[in-house]
C-alpha cells in the first residue's frame, strides 16, 4: 500500500443512534451498537417491552370473518 493512502476500515463507522439521534460508533469497541450508550439501549428495550412499537394494521377485510363473529 502506498504511503498516504487511507483505508476505510481504519476509520470507525459512525451511525445515528436510533434513540437519541446522536453519533454512535459502529464497531466492536461499542458493546451497545447501534446505540450510543447503555441508556439509549435500555430506553429502546423499554419501548419494545411496553409495546410502544407496533406494526400498523388496516383490520380484516369485510368479507373475512373471525371465529368470534360466526
Short mmCIF file of C-alpha atoms in Angstrom, two decimals:
data_model
loop_
_atom_site.label_atom_id
_atom_site.label_comp_id
_atom_site.label_asym_id
_atom_site.label_seq_id
_atom_site.Cartn_x
_atom_site.Cartn_y
_atom_site.Cartn_z
CA UNK A 1 0.00 0.00 0.00
CA UNK A 2 1.32 3.43 -0.86
CA UNK A 3 2.08 5.92 1.91
CA UNK A 4 -0.65 8.49 2.33
CA UNK A 5 -3.34 6.13 1.11
CA UNK A 6 -6.03 5.70 3.73
CA UNK A 7 -8.24 2.70 4.11
CA UNK A 8 -11.86 2.93 5.00
CA UNK A 9 -11.51 0.20 7.64
CA UNK A 10 -9.08 2.38 9.63
CA UNK A 11 -11.83 4.92 10.30
CA UNK A 12 -14.59 3.95 12.75
CA UNK A 13 -18.01 3.82 11.16
CA UNK A 14 -20.39 6.37 12.66
CA UNK A 15 -24.11 5.71 12.59
CA UNK A 16 -27.04 7.62 14.04
CA UNK A 17 -28.26 6.32 17.39
CA UNK A 18 -31.88 5.16 16.90
CA UNK A 19 -32.90 6.55 20.30
CA UNK A 20 -31.27 9.95 20.70
CA UNK A 21 -30.14 10.69 17.14
CA UNK A 22 -26.54 11.30 18.20
CA UNK A 23 -23.42 9.77 16.70
CA UNK A 24 -22.67 6.18 17.61
CA UNK A 25 -19.52 4.21 16.79
CA UNK A 26 -20.50 1.03 14.98
CA UNK A 27 -17.55 -1.16 15.91
CA UNK A 28 -16.73 -3.98 18.34
CA UNK A 29 -15.39 -1.34 20.72
CA UNK A 30 -19.00 -0.19 21.32
CA UNK A 31 -20.86 -3.03 23.07
CA UNK A 32 -24.18 -1.15 22.74
CA UNK A 33 -24.10 -0.70 18.95
CA UNK A 34 -26.10 0.58 17.11
CA UNK A 35 -26.93 2.63 20.22
CA UNK A 36 -24.50 5.21 21.58
CA UNK A 37 -24.84 4.13 25.22
CA UNK A 38 -26.40 1.62 27.57
CA UNK A 39 -29.02 4.23 28.48
CA UNK A 40 -30.23 4.55 24.88
CA UNK A 41 -30.25 0.76 24.50
CA UNK A 42 -32.40 0.39 27.64
CA UNK A 43 -34.81 3.13 26.53
CA UNK A 44 -35.35 1.24 23.27
CA UNK A 45 -35.79 -2.08 25.09
CA UNK A 46 -38.36 -0.47 27.40
CA UNK A 47 -40.30 0.85 24.42
CA UNK A 48 -40.46 -2.65 22.93
CA UNK A 49 -41.47 -4.17 26.28
CA UNK A 50 -44.31 -1.68 26.74
CA UNK A 51 -45.43 -2.28 23.12
CA UNK A 52 -44.79 1.32 22.02
CA UNK A 53 -43.50 -0.07 18.71
CA UNK A 54 -46.35 -1.55 16.71
CA UNK A 55 -46.95 -2.50 13.13
CA UNK A 56 -49.79 -0.54 11.54
CA UNK A 57 -52.85 -2.58 10.71
CA UNK A 58 -55.79 -1.91 8.49
CA UNK A 59 -58.05 -4.53 10.03
CA UNK A 60 -59.60 -7.57 8.46
CA UNK A 61 -61.32 -7.31 5.09
CA UNK A 62 -65.09 -7.07 5.40
CA UNK A 63 -65.63 -10.40 3.66
CA UNK A 64 -63.32 -12.24 6.08
CA UNK A 65 -64.86 -13.23 9.39
CA UNK A 66 -63.03 -14.35 12.51
CA UNK A 67 -64.03 -17.34 14.64
CA UNK A 68 -65.69 -14.98 17.13
CA UNK A 69 -68.03 -13.47 14.53
CA UNK A 70 -69.60 -16.70 13.21
#
